[in-house]
Short mmCIF file of C-alpha atoms in Angstrom, two decimals:
data_model
loop_
_atom_site.label_atom_id
_atom_site.label_comp_id
_atom_site.label_asym_id
_atom_site.label_seq_id
_atom_site.Cartn_x
_atom_site.Cartn_y
_atom_site.Cartn_z
CA UNK S 189 35.45 48.88 104.20
CA UNK S 190 37.82 49.88 107.00
CA UNK S 191 34.92 49.80 109.48
CA UNK S 192 34.00 46.26 108.37
CA UNK S 193 37.60 45.17 108.78
CA UNK S 194 37.74 46.67 112.27
CA UNK S 195 34.46 44.98 113.28
CA UNK S 196 35.72 41.63 112.01
CA UNK S 197 38.98 41.99 113.94
CA UNK S 198 37.11 42.92 117.12
CA UNK S 199 34.79 39.92 116.68
CA UNK S 200 37.77 37.61 116.24
CA UNK S 201 39.36 39.06 119.37
CA UNK S 202 36.14 38.41 121.27
CA UNK S 203 36.08 34.80 120.09
CA UNK S 204 39.68 34.33 121.21
CA UNK S 205 38.91 35.80 124.65
CA UNK S 206 35.48 34.16 125.12
CA UNK S 207 35.70 30.77 123.35
CA UNK S 208 32.51 29.27 124.88
CA UNK S 209 29.85 30.61 122.54
CA UNK S 210 26.46 28.89 122.50
CA UNK S 211 24.98 28.35 119.10
CA UNK S 212 21.31 27.48 118.62
CA UNK S 213 21.27 26.97 114.89
CA UNK S 214 17.89 27.27 113.18
CA UNK S 215 17.68 24.32 110.80
CA UNK S 216 16.91 25.26 107.19
CA UNK S 217 14.00 23.75 105.29
CA UNK S 218 16.30 22.08 102.76
CA UNK S 219 18.11 20.14 105.53
CA UNK S 220 17.06 16.66 106.59
CA UNK S 221 15.38 16.50 110.00
CA UNK S 222 17.40 18.41 112.59
CA UNK S 223 20.69 18.19 110.62
CA UNK S 224 23.59 17.32 112.93
CA UNK S 225 21.17 17.00 115.89
CA UNK S 226 19.48 13.92 114.38
CA UNK S 227 21.71 11.84 116.68
CA UNK S 228 19.28 12.59 119.55
CA UNK S 229 16.46 10.66 117.86
CA UNK S 230 15.97 6.92 117.60
CA UNK S 231 17.14 5.79 114.16
CA UNK S 232 18.12 9.46 113.59
CA UNK S 233 14.51 10.13 112.55
CA UNK S 234 12.66 12.99 114.34
CA UNK S 235 8.99 12.68 115.40
CA UNK S 236 6.41 12.95 112.63
CA UNK S 237 3.19 14.97 112.59
CA UNK S 238 4.52 18.35 113.72
CA UNK S 239 4.12 20.14 110.39
CA UNK S 240 2.68 23.56 111.20
CA UNK S 241 4.42 26.50 109.43
CA UNK S 242 5.12 28.16 112.80
CA UNK S 243 7.14 25.15 113.99
CA UNK S 244 10.88 25.93 113.96
CA UNK S 245 13.60 23.28 114.26
CA UNK S 246 16.58 24.27 116.40
CA UNK S 247 19.82 22.33 116.78
CA UNK S 248 21.03 23.46 120.20
CA UNK S 249 24.84 23.61 120.20
CA UNK S 250 27.59 24.71 122.54
CA UNK S 251 31.31 24.95 121.80
CA UNK S 252 30.57 23.85 118.21
CA UNK S 253 29.07 20.52 119.39
CA UNK S 254 25.37 19.48 119.25
CA UNK S 255 23.85 19.14 122.75
CA UNK S 256 20.11 18.54 122.12
CA UNK S 257 17.32 19.32 119.64
CA UNK S 258 14.20 21.49 120.07
CA UNK S 259 11.00 21.98 118.09
CA UNK S 260 9.84 25.52 118.87
CA UNK S 261 6.42 27.09 118.29
CA UNK S 262 6.68 30.75 117.28
CA UNK S 263 2.91 31.02 117.72
CA UNK S 264 2.86 29.90 121.36
CA UNK S 265 6.46 31.04 122.00
CA UNK S 266 7.27 27.83 123.84
CA UNK S 267 9.04 24.61 122.81
CA UNK S 268 6.79 21.71 121.80
CA UNK S 269 9.48 19.18 122.65
CA UNK S 270 13.20 18.81 123.30
CA UNK S 271 15.08 15.63 122.37
CA UNK S 272 18.13 14.72 124.46
CA UNK S 273 20.19 11.95 126.01
CA UNK S 274 21.19 11.52 129.61
CA UNK S 275 24.86 12.36 130.12
CA UNK S 276 25.56 12.66 133.82
CA UNK S 277 23.85 14.32 136.76
CA UNK S 278 24.94 17.93 137.18
CA UNK S 279 27.08 18.85 140.18
CA UNK S 280 25.95 22.48 140.21
CA UNK S 281 23.32 24.64 138.54
CA UNK S 282 24.51 28.01 137.22
CA UNK S 283 21.81 29.80 135.24
CA UNK S 284 22.93 31.81 132.22
CA UNK S 285 19.89 32.48 130.04
CA UNK S 286 20.17 33.03 126.29
CA UNK S 287 17.90 33.91 123.35
CA UNK S 288 17.99 32.87 119.69
CA UNK S 289 18.23 35.97 117.38
CA UNK S 290 17.48 34.11 114.12
CA UNK S 291 13.95 33.17 115.22
CA UNK S 292 12.93 36.84 115.19
CA UNK S 293 15.34 38.06 112.50
CA UNK S 294 16.40 35.32 110.00
CA UNK S 295 18.57 37.80 108.07
CA UNK S 296 20.61 38.71 111.14
CA UNK S 297 24.35 37.98 111.20
CA UNK S 298 24.19 36.61 114.77
CA UNK S 299 24.24 32.86 114.19
CA UNK S 300 24.69 31.93 117.85
CA UNK S 301 22.58 32.34 120.98
CA UNK S 302 23.38 35.51 122.91
CA UNK S 303 22.37 37.21 126.14
CA UNK S 304 19.26 39.30 125.71
CA UNK S 305 20.98 42.36 127.23
CA UNK S 306 23.92 42.02 124.81
CA UNK S 307 21.83 42.28 121.64
CA UNK S 308 21.62 46.06 121.92
CA UNK S 309 19.06 46.66 119.16
CA UNK S 310 20.94 44.66 116.51
CA UNK S 311 18.02 42.19 116.08
CA UNK S 312 14.88 43.37 114.32
CA UNK S 313 11.52 42.48 115.93
CA UNK S 314 13.15 40.96 119.00
CA UNK S 315 10.52 39.00 120.93
CA UNK S 316 8.06 38.79 118.03
CA UNK S 317 8.48 35.01 117.67
CA UNK S 318 10.02 33.97 120.98
CA UNK S 319 9.68 34.62 124.69
CA UNK S 320 11.98 37.01 126.52
CA UNK S 321 13.01 37.32 130.15
CA UNK S 322 10.80 40.39 130.52
CA UNK S 323 7.73 38.25 129.70
CA UNK S 324 8.24 36.24 132.90
CA UNK S 325 8.99 39.14 135.27
CA UNK S 326 6.09 39.73 137.66
CA UNK S 327 3.92 37.04 136.02
CA UNK S 328 4.06 34.49 138.84
CA UNK S 329 5.62 31.97 136.46
CA UNK S 330 9.22 30.92 136.07
CA UNK S 331 11.15 29.46 133.15
CA UNK S 332 10.73 25.71 133.42
CA UNK S 333 13.17 23.62 131.37
CA UNK S 334 11.82 20.78 129.23
CA UNK S 335 15.32 19.32 129.03
CA UNK S 336 16.23 19.62 132.72
CA UNK S 337 19.66 21.01 133.45
CA UNK S 338 20.11 18.58 136.36
CA UNK S 339 20.28 15.66 133.88
CA UNK S 340 23.21 17.27 132.07
CA UNK S 341 26.73 18.28 133.01
CA UNK S 342 29.32 20.77 131.86
CA UNK S 343 28.66 22.03 128.32
CA UNK S 344 25.42 20.03 128.01
CA UNK S 345 24.08 21.77 131.11
CA UNK S 346 25.07 25.27 129.90
CA UNK S 347 23.22 24.68 126.62
CA UNK S 348 19.91 23.94 128.40
CA UNK S 349 19.56 27.50 129.72
CA UNK S 350 17.97 28.95 126.64
CA UNK S 351 14.47 30.44 126.43
CA UNK S 352 13.78 28.14 123.47
CA UNK S 353 13.94 25.24 125.98
CA UNK S 354 11.70 26.88 128.62
CA UNK S 355 7.92 26.93 129.27
CA UNK S 356 6.01 29.02 131.85
CA UNK S 357 5.54 26.99 135.06
CA UNK S 358 4.61 28.02 138.56
CA UNK S 359 7.60 27.55 140.88
CA UNK S 360 6.12 24.54 142.71
CA UNK S 361 5.26 22.79 139.44
CA UNK S 362 8.69 23.53 137.94
CA UNK S 363 10.38 22.09 141.00
CA UNK S 364 8.10 19.01 140.94
CA UNK S 365 8.68 18.45 137.20
CA UNK S 366 12.46 18.56 137.50
CA UNK S 367 12.41 16.36 140.59
CA UNK S 368 10.11 13.75 138.98
CA UNK S 369 12.02 13.62 135.69
CA UNK S 370 15.34 13.38 137.49
CA UNK S 371 14.21 10.48 139.65
CA UNK S 372 12.47 8.63 136.82
CA UNK S 373 15.48 8.88 134.48
CA UNK S 374 18.10 7.99 137.09
CA UNK S 375 16.19 5.39 139.13
CA UNK S 376 13.82 3.79 136.60
CA UNK S 377 15.02 4.30 133.03
CA UNK S 378 18.82 4.16 133.15
CA UNK S 379 19.06 0.98 135.26
CA UNK S 380 16.79 -0.95 132.86
CA UNK S 381 18.49 0.06 129.56
CA UNK S 382 21.49 -2.12 128.73
CA UNK S 383 23.12 0.69 126.74
CA UNK S 384 22.75 4.15 128.25
CA UNK S 385 23.75 5.76 124.96
CA UNK S 386 20.72 4.10 123.33
CA UNK S 387 18.23 5.72 125.73
CA UNK S 388 16.38 8.42 123.78
CA UNK S 389 14.32 11.00 125.70
CA UNK S 390 11.65 13.40 124.46
CA UNK S 391 10.29 16.00 126.90
CA UNK S 392 7.38 18.07 125.65
CA UNK S 393 4.52 20.43 126.47
CA UNK S 394 0.92 20.66 125.28
CA UNK S 395 -0.13 24.32 124.81
CA UNK S 396 -3.28 25.62 126.49
CA UNK S 397 -5.37 28.73 125.91
CA UNK S 398 -3.82 30.56 128.86
CA UNK S 399 -1.13 33.12 128.14
CA UNK S 400 1.07 35.30 130.30
CA UNK S 401 0.99 38.97 129.31
CA UNK S 402 -1.02 37.94 126.26
CA UNK S 403 2.09 36.52 124.60
CA UNK S 404 3.60 33.30 126.02
CA UNK S 405 1.33 30.24 126.21
CA UNK S 406 1.14 28.29 129.46
CA UNK S 407 1.17 24.49 128.88
CA UNK S 408 -1.80 22.44 130.06
CA UNK S 409 0.37 19.35 130.52
CA UNK S 410 3.97 18.16 130.37
CA UNK S 411 5.02 14.80 128.97
CA UNK S 412 8.07 12.59 128.72
CA UNK S 413 8.60 9.82 126.16
CA UNK S 414 11.48 7.41 126.66
CA UNK S 415 12.79 4.65 124.43
CA UNK S 416 15.59 2.15 124.98
CA UNK S 417 16.70 1.24 121.47
CA UNK S 418 18.54 -1.93 122.53
CA UNK S 419 18.13 -5.70 121.94
CA UNK S 420 15.75 -5.90 124.94
CA UNK S 421 14.23 -2.52 124.26
CA UNK S 422 11.15 -0.83 125.59
CA UNK S 423 9.31 2.50 125.44
CA UNK S 424 7.29 4.47 127.97
CA UNK S 425 5.27 7.65 128.28
CA UNK S 426 4.65 9.89 131.30
CA UNK S 427 2.27 12.85 131.65
CA UNK S 428 2.08 15.54 134.34
CA UNK S 429 -0.94 17.83 134.46
CA UNK S 430 -0.01 21.44 135.20
CA UNK S 431 -3.03 21.93 137.48
CA UNK S 432 -1.78 19.13 139.75
CA UNK S 433 1.89 19.28 140.60
CA UNK S 434 1.74 15.83 142.22
CA UNK S 435 0.32 14.03 139.18
CA UNK S 436 2.49 11.65 137.16
CA UNK S 437 0.58 9.20 134.95
CA UNK S 438 2.31 6.44 133.02
CA UNK S 439 1.04 5.23 129.64
CA UNK S 440 2.29 3.68 126.44
CA UNK S 441 3.86 5.74 123.69
CA UNK S 442 0.86 5.00 121.46
CA UNK S 443 -1.51 6.35 124.09
CA UNK S 444 0.68 9.42 124.55
CA UNK S 445 0.72 10.08 120.79
CA UNK S 446 -3.11 10.13 120.75
CA UNK S 447 -3.08 12.95 123.35
CA UNK S 448 -0.88 15.06 121.07
CA UNK S 449 -1.55 16.30 117.53
CA UNK S 450 -3.28 13.94 115.05
CA UNK S 451 -0.85 11.81 113.06
CA UNK S 452 2.03 12.21 115.53
CA UNK S 453 4.60 9.40 115.75
CA UNK S 454 7.31 10.01 118.33
CA UNK S 455 9.74 7.16 117.65
CA UNK S 456 11.01 5.17 114.70
CA UNK S 457 13.12 2.02 114.50
CA UNK S 458 12.87 -0.51 117.33
CA UNK S 459 11.25 2.12 119.56
CA UNK S 460 8.33 2.46 117.17
CA UNK S 461 7.66 -1.26 116.90
CA UNK S 462 5.47 -3.44 119.07
CA UNK S 463 8.21 -6.06 119.51
CA UNK S 464 9.53 -4.83 122.82
CA UNK S 465 10.57 -6.51 126.02
CA UNK S 466 7.44 -6.63 128.13
CA UNK S 467 9.44 -7.79 131.11
CA UNK S 468 11.73 -4.79 130.96
CA UNK S 469 8.78 -2.43 130.55
CA UNK S 470 7.02 -3.87 133.60
CA UNK S 471 10.20 -3.43 135.63
CA UNK S 472 10.38 0.21 134.53
CA UNK S 473 6.71 0.77 135.41
CA UNK S 474 7.26 -0.78 138.82
CA UNK S 475 10.18 1.57 139.49
CA UNK S 476 8.05 4.53 138.33
CA UNK S 477 5.25 3.39 140.64
CA UNK S 478 7.62 3.26 143.59
CA UNK S 479 8.83 6.78 142.84
CA UNK S 480 5.23 8.00 142.54
CA UNK S 481 4.22 6.34 145.79
CA UNK S 482 7.06 8.04 147.62
CA UNK S 483 5.89 11.40 146.27
CA UNK S 484 2.28 10.81 147.38
CA UNK S 485 3.33 9.97 150.92
CA UNK S 486 5.38 13.10 151.06
CA UNK S 487 2.40 15.02 149.76
CA UNK S 488 0.07 13.74 152.50
CA UNK S 489 2.58 14.73 155.16
CA UNK S 490 2.86 18.17 153.64
CA UNK S 491 -0.93 18.56 153.59
CA UNK S 492 -1.15 17.59 157.24
CA UNK S 493 1.59 20.08 158.03
CA UNK S 494 -0.27 22.82 156.15
CA UNK S 495 -3.52 22.07 157.95
CA UNK S 496 -1.75 22.33 161.30
CA UNK S 497 0.23 25.47 160.31
CA UNK S 498 -2.39 28.16 159.81
CA UNK S 499 -0.12 30.73 161.39
CA UNK S 500 2.63 29.87 158.93
CA UNK S 501 0.24 30.38 156.00
CA UNK S 502 -0.81 33.80 157.29
CA UNK S 503 2.83 34.72 157.76
CA UNK S 504 3.52 33.62 154.19
CA UNK S 505 0.69 35.81 152.89
CA UNK S 506 2.07 38.80 154.79
CA UNK S 507 5.62 38.10 153.59
CA UNK S 508 4.63 37.69 149.91
CA UNK S 509 4.71 41.46 149.06
CA UNK S 510 8.11 41.80 150.68
CA UNK S 511 9.36 38.77 148.74
CA UNK S 512 8.03 40.27 145.52
CA UNK S 513 9.70 43.57 146.36
CA UNK S 514 12.94 41.74 147.05
CA UNK S 515 12.62 39.93 143.71
CA UNK S 516 12.04 43.28 141.99
CA UNK S 517 15.11 44.79 143.67
CA UNK S 518 17.19 41.77 142.69
CA UNK S 519 15.94 42.05 139.12
CA UNK S 520 16.79 45.77 139.03
CA UNK S 521 20.24 45.03 140.47
CA UNK S 522 20.84 42.30 137.89
CA UNK S 523 19.75 44.62 135.08
CA UNK S 524 22.05 47.36 136.39
CA UNK S 525 24.93 44.90 136.48
CA UNK S 526 24.11 43.86 132.92
CA UNK S 527 23.97 47.50 131.88
CA UNK S 528 27.35 48.20 133.51
CA UNK S 529 28.92 45.23 131.75
CA UNK S 530 27.31 46.27 128.47
CA UNK S 531 28.64 49.83 128.95
CA UNK S 532 32.11 48.47 129.70
CA UNK S 533 31.85 46.32 126.59
CA UNK S 534 31.00 49.39 124.50
CA UNK S 535 33.93 51.29 126.02
CA UNK S 536 36.31 48.40 125.35
CA UNK S 537 34.90 48.08 121.84
CA UNK S 538 35.38 51.81 121.20
CA UNK S 539 38.94 51.78 122.62
CA UNK S 540 39.86 48.70 120.60
CA UNK S 541 38.31 50.30 117.53
CA UNK S 542 40.33 53.48 118.08
CA UNK S 543 43.54 51.50 118.56
CA UNK S 544 42.83 49.44 115.47
CA UNK S 545 42.06 52.66 113.56
CA UNK S 546 45.43 54.10 114.62
CA UNK S 547 47.18 50.89 113.64
CA UNK S 548 45.41 50.94 110.27
CA UNK S 549 46.41 54.59 109.70
CA UNK S 550 50.00 53.85 110.69
CA UNK S 551 50.05 50.87 108.35
CA UNK S 552 48.63 52.95 105.48
CA UNK S 553 51.28 55.66 106.12
CA UNK S 554 54.08 53.09 106.11
CA UNK S 555 52.76 51.60 102.87
CA UNK S 556 52.57 55.07 101.25
CA UNK S 557 56.10 55.94 102.47
CA UNK S 558 57.57 52.68 101.17
CA UNK S 559 55.74 53.17 97.89
CA UNK S 560 57.18 56.70 97.48
CA UNK S 561 60.71 55.48 98.32
CA UNK S 562 60.35 52.64 95.82
CA UNK S 563 59.26 55.05 93.08
CA UNK S 564 62.23 57.35 93.83
CA UNK S 565 64.68 54.42 93.79
CA UNK S 566 63.20 53.18 90.53
CA UNK S 567 63.44 56.66 88.93
CA UNK S 568 67.14 57.18 89.86
CA UNK S 569 68.59 54.99 87.02
CA UNK S 570 66.23 56.66 84.54
CA UNK S 571 67.26 60.17 85.64
CA UNK S 572 70.99 59.27 85.54
CA UNK S 573 70.63 57.88 82.03
CA UNK S 574 68.77 60.99 80.89
CA UNK S 575 71.52 63.25 82.33
CA UNK S 576 74.24 61.23 80.56
CA UNK S 577 72.36 61.48 77.25
CA UNK S 578 71.92 65.25 77.69
CA UNK S 579 75.66 65.67 78.46
CA UNK S 580 76.59 63.69 75.36
CA UNK S 581 74.19 65.72 73.19
CA UNK S 582 75.62 68.96 74.65
CA UNK S 583 79.17 67.82 73.86
CA UNK S 584 78.14 67.08 70.27
CA UNK S 585 76.56 70.54 69.99
CA UNK S 586 79.79 72.19 71.24
CA UNK S 587 81.87 70.25 68.67
CA UNK S 588 79.45 71.32 65.95
CA UNK S 589 79.67 75.02 66.98
CA UNK S 590 83.50 74.89 67.11
CA UNK S 591 83.71 73.37 63.62
CA UNK S 592 81.24 75.93 62.25
CA UNK S 593 83.21 78.83 63.74
CA UNK S 594 86.46 77.41 62.45
CA UNK S 595 84.96 77.08 59.00
CA UNK S 596 83.77 80.68 58.99
CA UNK S 597 87.14 82.02 60.25
CA UNK S 598 89.01 80.06 57.60
CA UNK S 599 86.61 81.04 54.81
CA UNK S 600 87.47 84.88 55.03
CA UNK S 601 91.19 84.89 53.86
CA UNK S 602 90.55 82.16 51.31
CA UNK S 603 87.95 84.32 49.55
CA UNK S 604 90.16 87.38 49.69
CA UNK S 605 93.10 85.52 48.15
CA UNK S 606 90.90 84.07 45.44
CA UNK S 607 89.51 87.50 44.55
CA UNK S 608 93.02 89.05 44.57
CA UNK S 609 94.38 86.31 42.38
CA UNK S 610 91.55 86.69 39.92
CA UNK S 611 91.96 90.51 39.56
CA UNK S 612 94.80 90.55 36.93
CA UNK S 613 93.02 87.92 34.88
CA UNK S 614 89.79 89.83 34.93
CA UNK S 615 91.62 93.17 34.21
CA UNK S 616 93.49 91.82 31.13
CA UNK S 617 90.35 90.12 29.88
CA UNK S 618 88.48 93.46 30.16
CA UNK S 619 90.94 95.44 27.88
CA UNK S 620 89.55 94.19 24.53
CA UNK S 621 86.08 94.98 25.67
CA UNK S 622 87.17 98.46 26.76
CA UNK S 623 88.98 99.12 23.42
CA UNK S 624 85.97 97.87 21.53
CA UNK S 625 83.73 100.13 23.54
CA UNK S 626 86.12 103.06 22.92
CA UNK S 627 86.23 102.38 19.14
CA UNK S 628 82.48 102.11 19.08
CA UNK S 629 82.31 105.48 20.89
CA UNK S 630 84.74 107.20 18.50
CA UNK S 631 82.97 105.89 15.39
CA UNK S 632 79.71 106.94 16.84
CA UNK S 633 81.01 110.39 17.66
CA UNK S 634 82.43 110.85 14.12
CA UNK S 635 79.22 109.66 12.52
CA UNK S 636 77.28 112.02 14.75
CA UNK S 637 79.52 115.01 13.60
CA UNK S 638 78.99 114.13 9.94
CA UNK S 639 75.25 113.78 10.45
CA UNK S 640 75.15 117.14 12.26
CA UNK S 641 77.19 118.89 9.53
CA UNK S 642 75.03 117.45 6.77
CA UNK S 643 71.95 118.58 8.63
CA UNK S 644 73.29 122.17 9.00
CA UNK S 645 74.23 122.39 5.33
CA UNK S 646 70.86 121.06 4.31
CA UNK S 647 69.24 123.66 6.48
CA UNK S 648 71.23 126.47 5.00
CA UNK S 649 70.46 125.23 1.50
CA UNK S 650 66.79 125.07 2.18
CA UNK S 651 66.80 128.61 3.63
CA UNK S 652 68.72 130.06 0.71
CA UNK S 653 66.36 128.46 -1.76
CA UNK S 654 63.30 129.93 -0.19
CA UNK S 655 64.89 133.42 -0.01
CA UNK S 656 65.84 133.35 -3.69
CA UNK S 657 62.51 132.03 -4.63
CA UNK S 658 60.78 134.88 -2.83
CA UNK S 659 62.91 137.90 -3.97
CA UNK S 660 64.16 137.10 -7.52
CA UNK S 661 61.60 137.93 -10.30
CA UNK S 662 60.28 135.13 -12.31
CA UNK S 663 61.62 134.92 -15.90
CA UNK S 664 60.27 133.35 -19.00
CA UNK S 665 59.01 129.95 -18.88
CA UNK S 666 61.95 128.84 -21.00
CA UNK S 667 64.35 130.28 -18.33
#
């Protein structure tokens, strides 16, 4: 329990020190559409037809605000599309790549996007359902953003640098894609939409059978669907084949939907209806055509330069291993820097935990001390009352002993006086009894003398009779 409290306090301290957390919230199945990110879709209704069980809806947030929405394929480990709105062209591009822990571990407590190096084994099966930075290292591909960072500023731009918004692209194609989308949005789409806030953009990728490191699918084409949901609205689709970095085909949204999964409908509301301003759409297509023409001219010049620069090509081939080695050294340096910062974070976490543990122990000691003092203060009146009662009971016992002793001392002379006073009475009363006893004794003695005398005489008589009877001769019978 104390450990949980410490961890919570440390996490709150981290939030207070680093307030700019990115949060790519995985939308639950019981939520409608993309939840709070429905604002990036026309009529707040996401595209229909993407119903595979490995499709995951992500509401990309930063600083507790929704920035764009992404439908991610955990099978191909790339986004199928990202829905966004143009905010303002970025002034600078600072890459800070993040991963989404809940895609690999839905039961994890990390509800926000974090740096891959900062996860530190807290996410189970990391990389099982999403691409990681290590998947791109040494593959010849780079992380190409579907929602380009250059079309966003400030917090919107920071939120784009997540691997759930990236697909594997060769460097030249990634550069071409971002350049084309930037020019089309700024020079063709924005100027012909009366309300910029009503311009809805969908940038997507069509998976191929090619994978890097047998894990992340390389797209076979990239597409952009735009809709101006305004009174004079219009919609447009663009496709770039990944095997031709200079390709950029325009088509209707209906035609684009047929190239995607069966039953797909990208837009609802006015964008999904046929009643659109044909004039506005033609103006947009003309601007797109001008942008495409400028790219083709530049391409021809580049081809001519390449044909005339055989020495430069050979030099590039020779320099490629050194460039790769430099990239590897830079990657190792970046990883070492990440490791150092992660180690410092662990040290700070341990120190803060120790300090918090000491504070908790000190707090518990103070609470115990105050509790003991309170119990002593509460027991003082009780002890005083018990002492007073014992003193009173002792005083009563002393009074009782004094009275008992006094009674016993006083009882000795009283008994003696009573016995002394009763002696004459008892002596006088005993005289008749004594005289009676004496008379009884005298009479008895006299009677005993008479009885003894009579007995002696009788004896003598009896003896004399027998003697006479024996010695005197018998006479006549008449005598």
